CSV table of C-alpha atoms in Angstrom, one decimal:
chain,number,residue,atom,x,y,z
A,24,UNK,CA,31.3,149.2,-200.0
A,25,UNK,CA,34.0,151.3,-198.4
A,26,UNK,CA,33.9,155.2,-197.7
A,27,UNK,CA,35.3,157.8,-199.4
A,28,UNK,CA,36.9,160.6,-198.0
A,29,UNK,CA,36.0,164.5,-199.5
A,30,UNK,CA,36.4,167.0,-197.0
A,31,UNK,CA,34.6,169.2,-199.1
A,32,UNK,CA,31.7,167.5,-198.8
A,33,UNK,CA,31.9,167.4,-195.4
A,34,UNK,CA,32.1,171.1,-195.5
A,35,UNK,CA,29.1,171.6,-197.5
A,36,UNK,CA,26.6,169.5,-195.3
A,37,UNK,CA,28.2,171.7,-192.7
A,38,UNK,CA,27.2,174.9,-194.5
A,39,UNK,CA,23.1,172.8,-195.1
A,40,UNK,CA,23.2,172.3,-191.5
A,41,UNK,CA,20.8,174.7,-189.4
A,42,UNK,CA,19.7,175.5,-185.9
A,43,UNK,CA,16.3,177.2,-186.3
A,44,UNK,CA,14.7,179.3,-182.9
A,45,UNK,CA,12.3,175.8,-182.7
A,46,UNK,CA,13.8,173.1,-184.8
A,47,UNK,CA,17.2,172.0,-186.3
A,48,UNK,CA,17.9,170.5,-189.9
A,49,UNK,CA,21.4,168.7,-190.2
A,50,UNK,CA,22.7,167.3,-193.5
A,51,UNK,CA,24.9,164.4,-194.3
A,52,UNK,CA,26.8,164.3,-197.9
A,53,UNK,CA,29.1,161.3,-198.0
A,54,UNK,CA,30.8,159.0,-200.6
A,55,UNK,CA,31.3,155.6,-201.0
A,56,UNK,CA,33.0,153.2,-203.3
A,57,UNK,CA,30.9,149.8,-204.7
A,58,UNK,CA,33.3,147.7,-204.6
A,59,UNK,CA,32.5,144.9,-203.1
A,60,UNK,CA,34.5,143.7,-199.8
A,61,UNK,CA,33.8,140.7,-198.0
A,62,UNK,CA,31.4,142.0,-195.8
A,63,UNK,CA,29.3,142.9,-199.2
A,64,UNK,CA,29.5,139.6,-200.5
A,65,UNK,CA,28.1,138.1,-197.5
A,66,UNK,CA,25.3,140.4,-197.4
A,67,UNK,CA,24.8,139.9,-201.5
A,68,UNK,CA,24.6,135.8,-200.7
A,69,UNK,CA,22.4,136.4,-198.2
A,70,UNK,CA,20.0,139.0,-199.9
A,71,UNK,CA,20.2,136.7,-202.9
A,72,UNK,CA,19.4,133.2,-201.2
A,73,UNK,CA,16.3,135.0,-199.4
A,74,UNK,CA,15.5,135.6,-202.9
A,75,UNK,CA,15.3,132.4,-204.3
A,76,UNK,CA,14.0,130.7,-201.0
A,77,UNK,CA,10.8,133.6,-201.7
A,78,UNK,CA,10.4,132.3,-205.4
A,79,UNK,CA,11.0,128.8,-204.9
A,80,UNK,CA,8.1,128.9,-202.0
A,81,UNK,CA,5.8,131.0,-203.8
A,82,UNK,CA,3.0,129.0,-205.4
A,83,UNK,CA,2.4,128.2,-208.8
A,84,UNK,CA,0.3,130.9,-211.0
A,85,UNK,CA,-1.4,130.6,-213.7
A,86,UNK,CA,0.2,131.4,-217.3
A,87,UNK,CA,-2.1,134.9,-217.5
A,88,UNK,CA,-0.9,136.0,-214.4
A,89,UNK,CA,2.8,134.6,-214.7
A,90,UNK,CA,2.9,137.0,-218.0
A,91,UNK,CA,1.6,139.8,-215.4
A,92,UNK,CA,3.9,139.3,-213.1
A,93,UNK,CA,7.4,139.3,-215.3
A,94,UNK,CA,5.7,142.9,-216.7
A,95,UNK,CA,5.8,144.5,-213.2
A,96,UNK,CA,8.8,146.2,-212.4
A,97,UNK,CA,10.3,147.9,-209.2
A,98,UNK,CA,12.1,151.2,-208.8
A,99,UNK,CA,15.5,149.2,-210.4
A,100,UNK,CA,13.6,147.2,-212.9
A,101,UNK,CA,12.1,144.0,-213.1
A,102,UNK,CA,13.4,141.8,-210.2
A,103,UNK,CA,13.8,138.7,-211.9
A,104,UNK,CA,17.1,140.1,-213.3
A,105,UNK,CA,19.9,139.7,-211.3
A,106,UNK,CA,21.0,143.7,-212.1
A,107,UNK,CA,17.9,145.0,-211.0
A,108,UNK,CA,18.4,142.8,-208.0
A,109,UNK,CA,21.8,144.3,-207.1
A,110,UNK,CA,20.9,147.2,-207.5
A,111,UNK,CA,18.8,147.5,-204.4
A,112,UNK,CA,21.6,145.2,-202.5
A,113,UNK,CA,24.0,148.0,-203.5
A,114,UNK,CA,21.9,150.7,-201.7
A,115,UNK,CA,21.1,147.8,-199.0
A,116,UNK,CA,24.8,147.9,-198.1
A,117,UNK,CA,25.2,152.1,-198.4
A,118,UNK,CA,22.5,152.1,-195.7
A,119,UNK,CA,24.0,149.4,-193.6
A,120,UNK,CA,28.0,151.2,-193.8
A,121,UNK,CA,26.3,154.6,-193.4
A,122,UNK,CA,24.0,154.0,-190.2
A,123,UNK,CA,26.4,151.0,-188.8
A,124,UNK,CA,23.9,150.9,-185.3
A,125,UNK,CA,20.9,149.4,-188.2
A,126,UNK,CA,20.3,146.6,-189.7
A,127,UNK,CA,18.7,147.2,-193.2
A,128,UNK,CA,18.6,143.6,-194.9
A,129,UNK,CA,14.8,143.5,-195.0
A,130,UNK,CA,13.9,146.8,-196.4
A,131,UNK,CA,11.9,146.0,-199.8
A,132,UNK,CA,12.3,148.0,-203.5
A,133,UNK,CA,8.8,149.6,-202.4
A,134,UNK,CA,10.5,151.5,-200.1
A,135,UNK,CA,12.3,152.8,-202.6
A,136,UNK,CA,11.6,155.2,-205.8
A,137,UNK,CA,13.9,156.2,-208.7
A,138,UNK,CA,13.5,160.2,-209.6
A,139,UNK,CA,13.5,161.0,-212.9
A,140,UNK,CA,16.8,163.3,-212.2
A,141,UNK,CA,18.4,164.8,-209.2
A,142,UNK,CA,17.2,168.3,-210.2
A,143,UNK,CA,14.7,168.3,-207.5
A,144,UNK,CA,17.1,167.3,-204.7
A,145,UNK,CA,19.8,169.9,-205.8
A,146,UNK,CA,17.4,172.8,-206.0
A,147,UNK,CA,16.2,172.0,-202.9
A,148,UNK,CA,20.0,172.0,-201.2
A,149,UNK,CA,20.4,175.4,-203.2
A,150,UNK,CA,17.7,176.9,-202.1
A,151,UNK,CA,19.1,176.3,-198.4
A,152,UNK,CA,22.5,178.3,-199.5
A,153,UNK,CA,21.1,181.2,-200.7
A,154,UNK,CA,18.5,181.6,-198.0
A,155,UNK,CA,18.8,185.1,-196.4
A,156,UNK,CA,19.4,184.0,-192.9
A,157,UNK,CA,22.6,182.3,-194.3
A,158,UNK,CA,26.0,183.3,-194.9
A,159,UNK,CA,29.0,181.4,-195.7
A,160,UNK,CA,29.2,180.3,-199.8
A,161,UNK,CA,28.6,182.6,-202.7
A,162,UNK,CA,28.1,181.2,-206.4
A,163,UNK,CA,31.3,182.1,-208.4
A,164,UNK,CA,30.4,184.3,-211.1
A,165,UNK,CA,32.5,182.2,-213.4
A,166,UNK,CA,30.6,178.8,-213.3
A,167,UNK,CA,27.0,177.7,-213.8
A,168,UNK,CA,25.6,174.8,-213.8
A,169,UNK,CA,24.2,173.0,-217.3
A,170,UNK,CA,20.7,174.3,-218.3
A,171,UNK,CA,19.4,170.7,-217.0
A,172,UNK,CA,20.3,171.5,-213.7
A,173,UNK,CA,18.7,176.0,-213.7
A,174,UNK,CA,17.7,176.3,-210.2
A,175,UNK,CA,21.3,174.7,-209.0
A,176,UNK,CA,23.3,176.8,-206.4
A,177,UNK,CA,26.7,176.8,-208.9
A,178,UNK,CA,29.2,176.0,-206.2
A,179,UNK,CA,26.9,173.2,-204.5
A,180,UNK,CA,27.0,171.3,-208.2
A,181,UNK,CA,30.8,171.8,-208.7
A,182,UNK,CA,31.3,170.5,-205.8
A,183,UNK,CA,29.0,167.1,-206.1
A,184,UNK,CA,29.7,166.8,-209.8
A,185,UNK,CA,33.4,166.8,-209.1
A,186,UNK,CA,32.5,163.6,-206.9
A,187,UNK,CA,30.0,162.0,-208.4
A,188,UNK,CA,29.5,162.8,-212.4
A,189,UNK,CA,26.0,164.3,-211.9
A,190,UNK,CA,25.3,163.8,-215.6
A,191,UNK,CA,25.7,159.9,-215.9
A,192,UNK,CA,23.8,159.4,-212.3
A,193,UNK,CA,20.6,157.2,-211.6
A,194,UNK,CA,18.9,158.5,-208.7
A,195,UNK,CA,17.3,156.8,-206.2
A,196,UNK,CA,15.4,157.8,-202.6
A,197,UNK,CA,14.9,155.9,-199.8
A,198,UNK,CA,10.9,156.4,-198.1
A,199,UNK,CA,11.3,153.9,-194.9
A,200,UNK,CA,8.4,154.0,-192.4
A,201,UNK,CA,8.9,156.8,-190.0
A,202,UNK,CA,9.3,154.6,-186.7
A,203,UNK,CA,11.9,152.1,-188.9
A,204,UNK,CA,13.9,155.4,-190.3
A,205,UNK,CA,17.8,155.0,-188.5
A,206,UNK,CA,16.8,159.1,-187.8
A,207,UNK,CA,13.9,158.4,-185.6
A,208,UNK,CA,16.0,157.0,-182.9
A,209,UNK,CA,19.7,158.3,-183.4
A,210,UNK,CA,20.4,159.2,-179.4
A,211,UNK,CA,21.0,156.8,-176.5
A,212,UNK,CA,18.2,154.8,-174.5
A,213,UNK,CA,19.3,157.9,-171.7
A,214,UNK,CA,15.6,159.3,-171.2
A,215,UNK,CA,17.6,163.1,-170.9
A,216,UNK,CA,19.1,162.2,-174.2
A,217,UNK,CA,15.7,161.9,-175.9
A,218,UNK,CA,14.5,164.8,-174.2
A,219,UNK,CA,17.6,167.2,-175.2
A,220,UNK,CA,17.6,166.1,-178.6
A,221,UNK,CA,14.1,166.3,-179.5
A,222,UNK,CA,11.8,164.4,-182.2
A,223,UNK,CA,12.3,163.3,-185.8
A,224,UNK,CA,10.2,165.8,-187.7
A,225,UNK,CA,11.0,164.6,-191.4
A,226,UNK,CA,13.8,163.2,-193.2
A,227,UNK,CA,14.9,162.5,-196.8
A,228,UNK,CA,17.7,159.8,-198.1
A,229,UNK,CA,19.2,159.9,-201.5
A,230,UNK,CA,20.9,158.1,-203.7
A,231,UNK,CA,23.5,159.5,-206.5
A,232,UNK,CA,24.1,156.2,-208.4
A,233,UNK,CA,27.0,156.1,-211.1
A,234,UNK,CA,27.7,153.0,-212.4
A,235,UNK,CA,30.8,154.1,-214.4
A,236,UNK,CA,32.5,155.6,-211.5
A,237,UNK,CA,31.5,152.6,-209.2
A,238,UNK,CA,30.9,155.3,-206.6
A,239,UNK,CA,27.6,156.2,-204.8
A,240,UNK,CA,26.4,159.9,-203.5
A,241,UNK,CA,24.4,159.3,-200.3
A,242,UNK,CA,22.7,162.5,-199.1
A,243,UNK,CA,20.7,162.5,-196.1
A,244,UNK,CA,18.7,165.1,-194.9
A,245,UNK,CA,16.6,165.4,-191.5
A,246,UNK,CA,14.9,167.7,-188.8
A,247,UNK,CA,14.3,167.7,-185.5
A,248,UNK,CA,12.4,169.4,-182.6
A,249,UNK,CA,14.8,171.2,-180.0
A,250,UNK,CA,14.5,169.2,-177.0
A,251,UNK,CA,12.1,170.3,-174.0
A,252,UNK,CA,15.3,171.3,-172.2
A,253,UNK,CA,16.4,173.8,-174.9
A,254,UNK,CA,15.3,177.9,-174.6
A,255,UNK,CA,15.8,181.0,-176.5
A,256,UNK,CA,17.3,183.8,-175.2
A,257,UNK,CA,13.6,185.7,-175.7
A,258,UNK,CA,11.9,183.1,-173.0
A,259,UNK,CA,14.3,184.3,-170.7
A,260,UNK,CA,14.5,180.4,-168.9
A,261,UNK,CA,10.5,181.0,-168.8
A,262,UNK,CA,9.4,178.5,-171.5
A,263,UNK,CA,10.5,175.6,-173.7
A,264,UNK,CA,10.5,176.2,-177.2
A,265,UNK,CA,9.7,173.0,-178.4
A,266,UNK,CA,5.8,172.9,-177.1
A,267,UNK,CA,5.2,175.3,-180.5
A,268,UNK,CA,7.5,173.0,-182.8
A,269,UNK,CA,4.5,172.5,-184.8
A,270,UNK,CA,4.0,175.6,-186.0
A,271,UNK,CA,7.5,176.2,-187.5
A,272,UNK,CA,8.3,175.3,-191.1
A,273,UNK,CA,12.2,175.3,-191.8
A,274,UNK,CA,12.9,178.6,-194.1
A,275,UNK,CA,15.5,176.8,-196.9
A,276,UNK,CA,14.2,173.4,-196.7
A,277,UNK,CA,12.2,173.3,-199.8
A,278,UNK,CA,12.8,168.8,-199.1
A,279,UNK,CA,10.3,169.2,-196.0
A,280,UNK,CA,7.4,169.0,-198.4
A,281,UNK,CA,8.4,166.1,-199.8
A,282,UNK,CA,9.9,162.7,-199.4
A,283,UNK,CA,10.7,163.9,-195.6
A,284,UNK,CA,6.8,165.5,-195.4
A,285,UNK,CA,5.7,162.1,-194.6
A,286,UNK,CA,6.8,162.5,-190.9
A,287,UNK,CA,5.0,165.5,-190.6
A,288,UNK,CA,1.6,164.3,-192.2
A,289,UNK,CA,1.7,166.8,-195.1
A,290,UNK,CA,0.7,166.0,-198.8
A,291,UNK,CA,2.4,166.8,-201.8
């Protein structure tokens, strides 16, 4: 697993990266090979000897529930097949190259799902262009996106489908538990670092999967409360913004009611 260098992509998270008057949303777009290095073998062994050592301890069922079992599948299929296995080892080692300060080798497929296409996520990144408050890119008038993908802010899927091959993609999102997402804690131990950077509102991680490029998308999207020693220039020094986060829903985030609402309580 080895990253891949687009500086358009960089550009673009750039461009999905806000500072609201009570909360900030920041984006990261990033692209990384699946070829495995040493590092990914060893973590592969590993994943697939704690594997075995769970199967080869688990007791005996009877033959009706055995038959139950092999139908239940996970988010990359039924697990008893190695494929389905590496799948989730794949996006095991994405997480692990992409937040290098966690350790992700016993996240499970349930905190995964697979999304029927990556329509949702796109729109949702769209919407964020186009929002009024924002400048910056403008949808060329000579390129649209495939009638799969209406909704799609033209240059944002040029710009990923020239990475990634939207169209032969598999798309995965990761749900971890708020307190074990690598967001919740992404500052130093430094109490004034916590306190200037604020709280992990929501956040959403996906997966652009295409097997025939080797290559995996990660898009990872998050919000935060401004820290308690942050002010607008309308409180005049007089009050923190961030004791009325609650209140504030992003404008262009259509992902905060979502996978990411989960931080925030809300329901779908």
């Amino acid at each position: 697993m080895k990253y891949i260098e687009y500086p358009e992509l960089q550009r673009l998270a750039q461009a999905l990266t806000h500072e609201g008057p009570e909360c900030s949303v920041h984006t990261r777009i990033e692209a990384y090979s699946c070829k495995n290095i040493k590092r990914d073998k060893k973590l592969f062994r590993s994943l697939e000897n704690a594997y075995n050592d769970e199967v080869s301890s688990s007791p005996p069922l009877p033959s009706w529930m055995a038959i139950d079992r092999e139908a239940e599948t996970t988010p990359f299929g039924p697990f008893d097949k190695h494929s389905s296995r590496k799948t989730l080892y794949l996006l095991i080692a994405t997480l692990n190259v992409a937040f290098p300060d966690h350790e992700f080798s016993d996240v499970r497929p349930a905190h995964f799902n697979k999304e029927e296409s990556g329509a949702s996520v796109l729109n949702a990144l769209s919407t964020t262009l186009v929002a009024p408050q924002r400048g910056g890119m403008r949808a060329p008038r000579t390129y649209a996106p495939p009638q799969a993908m209406t909704g799609t802010h033209p240059s944002l899927y040029r710009i990923l489908d020239d990475v990634i091959g939207l169209a032969d993609c598999e798309v995965f999102s990761f749900v971890p538990d708020i307190e074990s997402d690598p967001h919740a804690n992404d500052f130093s131990d430094d109490g004034d670092d916590i306190a200037r950077r604020g709280t992990l509102l929501w956040s959403s991680h996906w997966f652009f999967l295409n097997r025939k490029l080797k290559r995996i998308l990660f898009i990872s999207v998050w919000s935060r409360t401004k820290g308690h020693g942050w002010f607008t220039e309308e409180s005049e020094g007089m009050s923190s913004v961030s004791e009325k986060h609650s209140a504030e829903r992003f404008l262009g985030w259509e992902g905060s009611v979502g996978a990411g609402a989960r931080a925030m309580g809300l329901r779908i």
